[in-house]
Structures are given as C-alpha cells and as structure tokens.
Tab-separated table of C-alpha atoms and ligand atoms in Angstrom:
chain	number	residue	atom	x	y	z
A	287	UNK	CA	45.136	43.763	192.183
A	288	UNK	CA	43.259	42.758	195.396
A	289	UNK	CA	40.656	39.499	194.823
A	290	UNK	CA	38.219	38.390	197.925
A	291	UNK	CA	36.433	35.228	198.235
A	292	UNK	CA	34.918	33.353	201.137
A	293	UNK	CA	35.195	29.735	202.267
A	294	UNK	CA	31.894	29.534	203.317
A	295	UNK	CA	30.581	30.392	199.901
A	296	UNK	CA	31.629	26.594	198.751
A	297	UNK	CA	29.266	25.331	201.022
A	298	UNK	CA	25.898	25.603	198.628
A	299	UNK	CA	25.800	22.759	196.838
A	300	UNK	CA	22.641	22.245	194.626
A	301	UNK	CA	21.484	19.202	193.861
A	302	UNK	CA	18.846	19.477	190.776
A	303	UNK	CA	18.045	22.071	188.297
A	304	UNK	CA	14.441	22.092	185.654
A	305	UNK	CA	16.060	21.445	181.826
A	306	UNK	CA	13.670	20.775	179.139
A	307	UNK	CA	11.422	18.891	181.209
A	308	UNK	CA	14.088	16.983	182.725
A	309	UNK	CA	15.810	17.499	186.608
A	310	UNK	CA	19.148	17.539	186.271
A	311	UNK	CA	22.900	18.183	188.255
A	312	UNK	CA	23.361	21.754	188.318
A	313	UNK	CA	26.575	22.895	186.578
A	314	UNK	CA	27.250	25.783	189.583
A	315	UNK	CA	29.513	23.285	190.770
A	316	UNK	CA	31.961	24.128	193.672
A	317	UNK	CA	35.140	22.840	191.943
A	318	UNK	CA	34.396	26.497	189.443
A	319	UNK	CA	35.898	28.265	192.679
A	320	UNK	CA	38.539	26.318	193.214
A	321	UNK	CA	40.135	26.858	189.472
A	322	UNK	CA	39.746	30.325	189.718
A	323	UNK	CA	41.342	30.288	192.908
A	324	UNK	CA	43.865	28.502	191.270
A	325	UNK	CA	44.269	31.566	188.815
A	326	UNK	CA	44.433	33.914	191.195
A	327	UNK	CA	47.375	32.246	192.884
A	328	UNK	CA	49.883	31.647	189.414
A	329	UNK	CA	48.749	36.081	189.476
A	330	UNK	CA	50.310	36.220	192.970
A	331	UNK	CA	47.021	37.875	193.837
A	332	UNK	CA	46.692	37.228	197.201
A	333	UNK	CA	42.859	36.258	198.372
A	334	UNK	CA	41.163	37.686	201.497
A	335	UNK	CA	38.249	36.518	203.019
A	336	UNK	CA	35.762	39.285	203.121
A	337	UNK	CA	33.944	40.995	206.499
A	338	UNK	CA	30.644	40.073	207.368
A	339	UNK	CA	28.911	43.243	206.592
A	340	UNK	CA	25.384	41.401	207.746
A	341	UNK	CA	22.528	42.151	205.384
A	342	UNK	CA	22.608	46.205	204.830
A	343	UNK	CA	24.507	46.053	201.551
A	344	UNK	CA	22.000	43.638	200.276
A	345	UNK	CA	19.572	45.707	200.727
A	346	UNK	CA	20.691	48.374	199.244
A	347	UNK	CA	19.124	46.295	196.149
A	348	UNK	CA	16.780	43.935	197.615
A	349	UNK	CA	13.373	44.122	199.589
A	350	UNK	CA	13.789	43.367	203.035
A	351	UNK	CA	10.773	40.485	202.085
A	352	UNK	CA	12.577	38.842	199.290
A	353	UNK	CA	15.469	38.362	201.902
A	354	UNK	CA	13.627	36.893	204.721
A	355	UNK	CA	12.319	34.773	202.628
A	356	UNK	CA	15.927	33.539	201.164
A	357	UNK	CA	17.005	33.443	204.840
A	358	UNK	CA	14.487	30.983	206.258
A	359	UNK	CA	13.000	29.136	203.127
A	360	UNK	CA	15.043	25.683	203.868
A	361	UNK	CA	14.323	25.861	207.597
A	362	UNK	CA	10.284	26.884	206.735
A	363	UNK	CA	10.262	24.083	203.586
A	364	UNK	CA	11.896	21.290	206.015
A	365	UNK	CA	9.087	22.054	207.969
A	366	UNK	CA	6.202	21.728	205.794
A	367	UNK	CA	3.709	18.987	206.899
A	368	UNK	CA	1.905	17.550	204.397
A	369	UNK	CA	-0.115	13.740	204.914
A	370	UNK	CA	1.879	11.024	202.981
A	371	UNK	CA	4.284	13.831	201.670
A	372	UNK	CA	7.553	14.662	202.833
A	373	UNK	CA	9.193	17.701	201.524
A	374	UNK	CA	12.236	16.923	198.844
A	375	UNK	CA	15.869	17.935	199.337
A	376	UNK	CA	15.513	21.498	198.344
A	377	UNK	CA	13.437	24.246	197.832
A	378	UNK	CA	11.995	24.521	194.649
A	379	UNK	CA	8.217	25.662	193.167
A	380	UNK	CA	5.966	24.177	191.628
A	381	UNK	CA	4.091	27.600	191.096
A	382	UNK	CA	4.055	30.225	188.386
A	383	UNK	CA	2.579	32.908	189.642
A	384	UNK	CA	1.412	35.218	187.042
A	385	UNK	CA	1.818	39.318	186.719
A	386	UNK	CA	4.402	40.784	188.476
A	387	UNK	CA	7.509	38.565	189.032
A	388	UNK	CA	10.833	40.804	187.939
A	389	UNK	CA	8.886	44.207	188.138
A	390	UNK	CA	10.922	46.541	190.246
A	391	UNK	CA	8.762	47.143	192.424
A	392	UNK	CA	5.901	44.923	194.259
A	393	UNK	CA	4.591	44.183	197.603
A	394	UNK	CA	5.790	40.923	199.993
A	395	UNK	CA	4.145	38.008	198.791
A	396	UNK	CA	0.698	37.811	199.780
A	397	UNK	CA	0.694	34.258	201.038
A	398	UNK	CA	2.149	33.255	204.058
A	399	UNK	CA	2.807	30.077	202.676
A	400	UNK	CA	6.477	28.736	202.296
A	401	UNK	CA	5.305	26.773	199.021
A	402	UNK	CA	3.742	30.387	197.999
A	403	UNK	CA	6.633	32.044	198.543
A	404	UNK	CA	9.073	29.846	196.445
A	405	UNK	CA	6.972	30.184	193.623
A	406	UNK	CA	6.923	33.986	194.244
A	407	UNK	CA	10.266	34.693	194.592
A	408	UNK	CA	12.213	31.606	193.029
A	409	UNK	CA	11.613	32.666	189.120
A	410	UNK	CA	12.596	29.519	187.688
A	411	UNK	CA	13.749	26.423	188.240
A	412	UNK	CA	17.508	27.045	188.543
A	413	UNK	CA	17.470	28.313	191.860
A	414	UNK	CA	17.310	25.631	194.677
A	415	UNK	CA	17.282	26.434	198.086
A	416	UNK	CA	19.355	23.980	200.308
A	417	UNK	CA	20.718	24.087	203.644
A	418	UNK	CA	23.730	26.264	203.019
A	419	UNK	CA	22.862	28.121	200.399
A	420	UNK	CA	21.842	31.344	202.404
A	421	UNK	CA	25.150	31.368	203.484
A	422	UNK	CA	27.079	30.632	200.767
A	423	UNK	CA	24.532	33.787	199.133
A	424	UNK	CA	25.640	35.714	201.976
A	425	UNK	CA	29.273	35.530	201.748
A	426	UNK	CA	29.263	35.826	197.755
A	427	UNK	CA	27.688	39.162	197.823
A	428	UNK	CA	30.299	39.970	200.742
A	429	UNK	CA	32.930	39.695	198.935
A	430	UNK	CA	31.454	41.674	195.757
A	431	UNK	CA	31.376	44.986	198.474
A	432	UNK	CA	34.894	43.952	200.045
A	433	UNK	CA	36.141	44.555	196.478
A	434	UNK	CA	34.209	47.371	195.636
A	435	UNK	CA	35.048	49.117	199.670
A	436	UNK	CA	38.951	48.663	198.630
A	437	UNK	CA	38.259	50.073	195.000
A	438	UNK	CA	36.902	52.903	197.151
A	439	UNK	CA	39.698	52.684	198.769
A	440	UNK	CA	42.543	52.332	196.572
A	441	UNK	CA	41.159	53.631	193.276
A	442	UNK	CA	42.249	51.096	191.400
A	443	UNK	CA	41.166	47.531	190.924
A	444	UNK	CA	39.957	44.848	192.762
A	445	UNK	CA	38.658	41.299	191.839
A	446	UNK	CA	35.288	39.370	193.947
A	447	UNK	CA	35.105	35.685	193.243
A	448	UNK	CA	31.447	35.425	193.394
A	449	UNK	CA	29.981	32.085	193.465
A	450	UNK	CA	27.027	31.414	193.593
A	451	UNK	CA	26.912	33.928	190.681
A	452	UNK	CA	24.392	37.279	190.603
A	453	UNK	CA	23.505	39.123	187.604
A	454	UNK	CA	20.334	37.296	187.164
A	455	UNK	CA	18.644	37.978	190.484
A	456	UNK	CA	16.073	41.223	190.357
A	457	UNK	CA	15.027	43.037	193.480
A	458	UNK	CA	13.353	40.093	194.789
A	459	UNK	CA	13.566	37.235	192.659
A	460	UNK	CA	16.314	34.647	192.712
A	461	UNK	CA	16.488	32.949	188.460
A	462	UNK	CA	19.235	31.688	186.560
A	463	UNK	CA	21.633	29.989	189.225
A	464	UNK	CA	21.582	33.785	191.082
A	465	UNK	CA	20.221	34.498	194.203
A	466	UNK	CA	21.496	38.137	195.487
A	467	UNK	CA	22.936	40.577	192.694
A	468	UNK	CA	26.328	40.977	193.339
A	469	UNK	CA	27.483	42.976	190.890
A	470	UNK	CA	24.391	45.634	191.635
A	471	UNK	CA	25.609	45.270	195.385
A	472	UNK	CA	28.800	46.515	194.646
A	473	UNK	CA	27.356	49.177	191.877
A	474	UNK	CA	25.271	50.708	194.530
A	475	UNK	CA	28.627	50.815	197.053
A	476	UNK	CA	30.360	52.307	193.925
A	477	UNK	CA	27.397	54.362	193.297
A	478	UNK	CA	27.409	56.175	197.315
A	479	UNK	CA	31.620	57.105	196.747
A	480	UNK	CA	31.878	58.105	193.036
A	481	UNK	CA	28.150	59.005	191.975
A	482	UNK	CA	28.195	57.972	188.433
A	483	UNK	CA	28.764	54.408	187.473
A	484	UNK	CA	28.921	52.004	184.547
A	485	UNK	CA	28.444	48.073	184.734
A	486	UNK	CA	30.054	46.287	181.463
A	487	UNK	CA	28.504	42.885	181.516
A	488	UNK	CA	30.272	39.994	179.481
A	489	UNK	CA	28.479	36.954	180.552
A	490	UNK	CA	27.342	34.954	177.886
A	491	UNK	CA	23.621	35.465	178.948
A	492	UNK	CA	21.763	39.205	179.683
A	493	UNK	CA	22.445	40.484	183.090
A	494	UNK	CA	18.557	40.582	183.608
A	495	UNK	CA	18.342	41.300	187.189
A	496	UNK	CA	20.688	44.087	187.191
A	497	UNK	CA	19.011	45.815	184.154
A	498	UNK	CA	15.812	45.342	186.195
A	499	UNK	CA	17.150	46.876	189.485
A	500	UNK	CA	18.949	50.296	187.436
A	501	UNK	CA	16.275	50.795	184.803
A	502	UNK	CA	15.054	54.200	185.697
A	503	UNK	CA	18.152	55.221	187.213
A	504	UNK	CA	20.594	58.484	185.446
A	505	UNK	CA	23.634	57.187	187.354
A	506	UNK	CA	23.838	54.257	186.667
A	507	UNK	CA	25.029	52.935	182.838
A	508	UNK	CA	24.094	49.389	182.352
A	509	UNK	CA	25.749	47.314	179.436
A	510	UNK	CA	25.174	43.930	178.196
A	511	UNK	CA	26.371	41.822	175.781
A	512	UNK	CA	25.339	38.497	175.661
A	513	UNK	CA	24.106	35.831	172.969
A	514	UNK	CA	20.302	36.850	171.611
A	515	UNK	CA	17.704	36.134	174.089
A	516	UNK	CA	15.196	34.905	171.271
A	517	UNK	CA	16.645	31.828	171.474
A	518	UNK	CA	18.635	31.715	174.233
A	519	UNK	CA	18.199	32.261	178.328
A	520	UNK	CA	16.614	34.252	179.817
A	521	UNK	CA	14.558	34.995	176.735
A	522	UNK	CA	12.218	37.774	177.935
A	523	UNK	CA	15.038	40.388	177.946
A	524	UNK	CA	17.921	41.340	176.901
A	525	UNK	CA	16.913	42.803	173.558
A	526	UNK	CA	18.145	45.509	171.966
A	527	UNK	CA	15.374	48.239	172.464
A	528	UNK	CA	15.319	48.084	176.054
A	529	UNK	CA	16.506	51.568	176.712
A	530	UNK	CA	15.675	52.375	180.194
A	531	UNK	CA	12.436	54.426	181.532
A	532	UNK	CA	12.295	57.861	183.509
A	533	UNK	CA	15.329	59.626	183.911
A	534	UNK	CA	16.870	56.726	183.261
A	535	UNK	CA	16.337	56.887	179.340
A	536	UNK	CA	19.560	55.951	177.356
A	537	UNK	CA	21.128	54.348	180.315
A	538	UNK	CA	21.133	50.739	179.211
A	539	UNK	CA	22.131	49.045	176.517
A	540	UNK	CA	21.863	45.462	175.049
A	541	UNK	CA	23.762	44.048	172.760
A	542	UNK	CA	23.079	40.456	171.514
A	543	UNK	CA	25.325	38.729	169.472
A	544	UNK	CA	24.015	35.957	167.030
A	545	UNK	CA	24.026	32.597	167.720
A	546	UNK	CA	27.562	30.793	166.430
A	547	UNK	CA	29.003	34.509	166.632
A	548	UNK	CA	33.228	34.131	167.781
A	549	UNK	CA	35.390	36.731	169.038
A	550	UNK	CA	35.481	38.685	166.007
A	551	UNK	CA	31.966	39.870	166.711
A	552	UNK	CA	32.523	39.533	170.891
A	553	UNK	CA	35.014	42.065	170.865
A	554	UNK	CA	32.870	44.470	168.096
A	555	UNK	CA	30.377	44.583	170.631
A	556	UNK	CA	32.854	44.800	173.422
A	557	UNK	CA	33.581	47.923	171.378
A	558	UNK	CA	30.224	49.242	170.930
A	559	UNK	CA	29.640	49.194	174.522
A	560	UNK	CA	33.017	50.750	175.453
A	561	UNK	CA	31.728	53.766	172.920
A	562	UNK	CA	28.563	53.721	174.989
A	563	UNK	CA	30.855	54.109	178.027
A	564	UNK	CA	32.984	57.346	177.128
A	565	UNK	CA	30.087	58.801	176.140
A	566	UNK	CA	28.339	58.083	180.040
A	567	UNK	CA	31.897	59.340	181.409
A	568	UNK	CA	31.776	57.302	184.771
A	569	UNK	CA	33.629	57.216	187.498
A	570	UNK	CA	33.769	53.865	188.101
A	571	UNK	CA	33.067	50.874	186.456
A	572	UNK	CA	31.893	47.048	187.671
A	573	UNK	CA	32.366	44.424	185.447
A	574	UNK	CA	29.996	41.348	185.208
A	575	UNK	CA	32.928	38.620	184.288
A	576	UNK	CA	31.523	35.416	182.794
A	577	UNK	CA	33.691	32.488	180.720
A	578	UNK	CA	30.340	30.815	179.159
A	579	UNK	CA	30.858	32.410	175.832
A	580	UNK	CA	33.803	29.874	175.642
A	581	UNK	CA	33.487	27.943	172.792
A	582	UNK	CA	33.641	24.348	174.753
A	583	UNK	CA	31.820	25.905	177.595
A	584	UNK	CA	28.556	23.789	178.053
A	585	UNK	CA	26.137	26.007	178.039
A	586	UNK	CA	27.622	28.084	175.599
A	587	UNK	CA	26.143	29.050	171.724
A	588	UNK	CA	28.935	31.239	171.405
A	589	UNK	CA	32.423	30.930	170.078
A	590	UNK	CA	34.833	32.777	171.941
A	591	UNK	CA	38.607	31.891	172.090
A	592	UNK	CA	40.395	31.869	175.501
A	593	UNK	CA	42.187	35.406	174.002
A	594	UNK	CA	39.330	37.417	173.369
A	595	UNK	CA	39.193	37.248	177.620
A	596	UNK	CA	43.384	38.963	177.193
A	597	UNK	CA	41.716	41.498	175.220
A	598	UNK	CA	38.564	41.970	177.578
A	599	UNK	CA	40.650	42.129	179.959
A	600	UNK	CA	43.267	45.097	177.998
A	601	UNK	CA	40.695	47.237	176.749
A	602	UNK	CA	38.520	47.294	180.613
A	603	UNK	CA	41.848	47.674	182.223
A	604	UNK	CA	41.949	50.700	179.807
A	605	UNK	CA	39.689	53.090	180.448
A	606	UNK	CA	41.308	53.954	183.793
A	607	UNK	CA	38.818	53.232	185.639
A	608	UNK	CA	38.375	52.140	189.133
A	609	UNK	CA	37.078	48.611	188.554
A	610	UNK	CA	35.666	46.157	190.326
A	611	UNK	CA	35.323	43.078	188.271
A	612	UNK	CA	32.504	40.343	189.834
A	613	UNK	CA	32.235	36.792	188.430
A	614	UNK	CA	29.740	35.325	186.928
A	615	UNK	CA	29.051	32.122	184.885
A	616	UNK	CA	31.184	30.265	183.205
A	617	UNK	CA	30.720	26.082	183.525
A	618	UNK	CA	33.362	24.488	181.839
A	619	UNK	CA	35.906	23.837	184.894
A	620	UNK	CA	38.817	23.206	183.036
A	621	UNK	CA	39.057	26.377	181.212
A	622	UNK	CA	37.941	28.808	183.928
A	623	UNK	CA	41.590	29.613	185.080
A	624	UNK	CA	42.901	29.402	181.545
A	625	UNK	CA	40.029	32.030	180.729
A	626	UNK	CA	40.732	34.046	184.079
A	627	UNK	CA	44.280	33.717	183.678
A	628	UNK	CA	43.705	35.273	180.245
A	629	UNK	CA	41.962	38.371	181.004
A	630	UNK	CA	44.277	39.315	184.271
A	631	UNK	CA	46.908	39.503	182.010
A	632	UNK	CA	45.118	41.708	179.774
A	633	UNK	CA	44.001	44.045	182.284
A	634	UNK	CA	47.229	44.441	183.696
A	635	UNK	CA	48.979	45.164	180.201
A	636	UNK	CA	45.899	47.430	180.021
A	637	UNK	CA	46.657	49.188	183.135
A	638	UNK	CA	49.845	49.898	182.424
M	709	ZN	ZN1	26.230	33.525	182.097
C-alpha cells in the first residue's frame, strides 16, 4: 500500500476554537500526524510526498470564490485597519450570516470585507485561519489526490495522511476543523476514472460536507456512520431520513449511533453500510477514517475499542475495491497509532 503526506501539512497550528462559550486550545495538534507516521513505518509502508497539483483538484468540489478567501484571508485580516483595535492572531468570524450556509450552490459573499467573508465562509468557530493554514490545507488535499491517482494506476489501495481533515467542509464553507474536503477531492478523482464511487465514512462525526457535495449525485453513494447528531456535532445533519435529492435520491445513507454505543453496535452499523455499498455496486471506494469513535478519545461519545478498527479494515479490505483511505479525525494522540495499526492489519488480512 502506498501512503502520502507532505511535511507542510504540519505548519497549520491553530491556536483557538470556541467550545461552550470558551476559547480553547484546538485538539487538531500536529503530533497527531507523527503518531500516524510511526504506525505506517511499523508496517513498512513508505510515505511519499504528493506532487504539487495547485488548486485545480480542489476546484472540482469547491467554489473559486471560497478558495480565494481561504488563500488570501490571513494576509487581508492582518491588514485590517480599525482605530483602537488590532486584528487578532487568526481569522475568526464574529458574524453568523442568515441563510445559505452549507447549501450546494450559493454565490460569492456580497461584501468585499474580510470580516464579512470570515462569517460567510467559516461556518463555525473551530476553523481559525493562521499564517500557514492555506498551505497546509492545500497540501493535505494533494495527499488525498495523490492517493487517488495511485489507486487509479494500481487498482489497489492507498492511504492519505490528511491533516487538516476535510469531511465537514462544504462546497463553499469550512467547519469542524475542516477547510477543504479531502475525501470529496479523492472521490471526484476516482469518479473520473471509475465512473461509480462509494464513500464510507466511519468517523465519529457525520460527514456533512461530503454529503452536501454529492447530495444530488447518482454516481456517488455517500454512507456515514456516526454518533447521533441530535446531541453531537454537526447537529444540523446526519439524520436517517436524509437520503439524497434529485438524481441522487437513495444515494445517501446516514447510520446514527446512540451515544455510549460500543464496538458491537458500531460494527453492526458498518455491516448495514456495507450492505448498501454492495447494492450500489461501486467500482471504487473512499474510506474517510476517523478514530474519534475510540472510547478514550477526548471528543468521543462512543465506546469503540481498538480491535473494532481491525474489523473495519478487514471488512472494507474484503470488498476488493480500489480504495483510497483518507484520514479524518481522532484526537487521542497516544491511541491513534494503535488504531491505525489495527486498521491496517485488518485491511491487509481482508485483502488476502
Ligand atoms: Zn470526527
């Protein structure tokens, strides 16, 4: 299995996010990537640096005006002149615009102000933009695209060590530590080659951005299993009744799990997702892989054990599909390596 990661993905170092009315230190620490790199090395998987594809593969799923904002926001923010008030250390919105956010299609922000655009394009307070955020986001997406290209060449599997994560990012908005939807970029790449693709998201949070991006598509099945969003991020979507729209009706499946659910219900949901996949008969798979379902993860409301990741790997590997594995969440740094190790052991066993 090939793996992809660019050192520049470590440069993004967010300093603050809002939680329960408090500005806290974010949990998306660069150390997460080191733990995952160590697990890959233990499996003898060499990690390659992705080519610099520029913005083109991001523009397949995101609007140009949104990417313009991400690319230029920090410099514009630092240049804001307001009498008696210096800009903060990162771009963070103080506006929550009504209507439109998260919709598949909306126009550019009607205001040229970077303050207005921060509210328009950053859907919550967990996506600060610092001096290196754009570059890390761009390279994280490149890792996903390189993994997809490798899979198109080999017909086998590849792993993208994406950081920052991506599955909450919509066509023109960031949220939940996610700026660019790496999994959607990979799915789009596979779609060009294979024509029919499934996304099976096993992160603890609903993959709302991926759902939004492909909601009307009949060629991409999106399946997400996650903690019940009624009391958990992202709250506004991830419910079982959301089945797609237009040509995509029936091509979206959400499998919410009761809070406190352990490995057994988690794997039962996985089997329901795999059954939907078999019905859809995709020719390739994207697997957004999160470890924040782990029982000791600092943001987890589930009770999943490490061995469950081995079984996720085994069952996904046994599908025999060309597969791009895209890293999403997981915030217990000293457990992430074990979780990825278990997943990879299972995946390799499922393949053989
Ligand atoms: Zn998550």
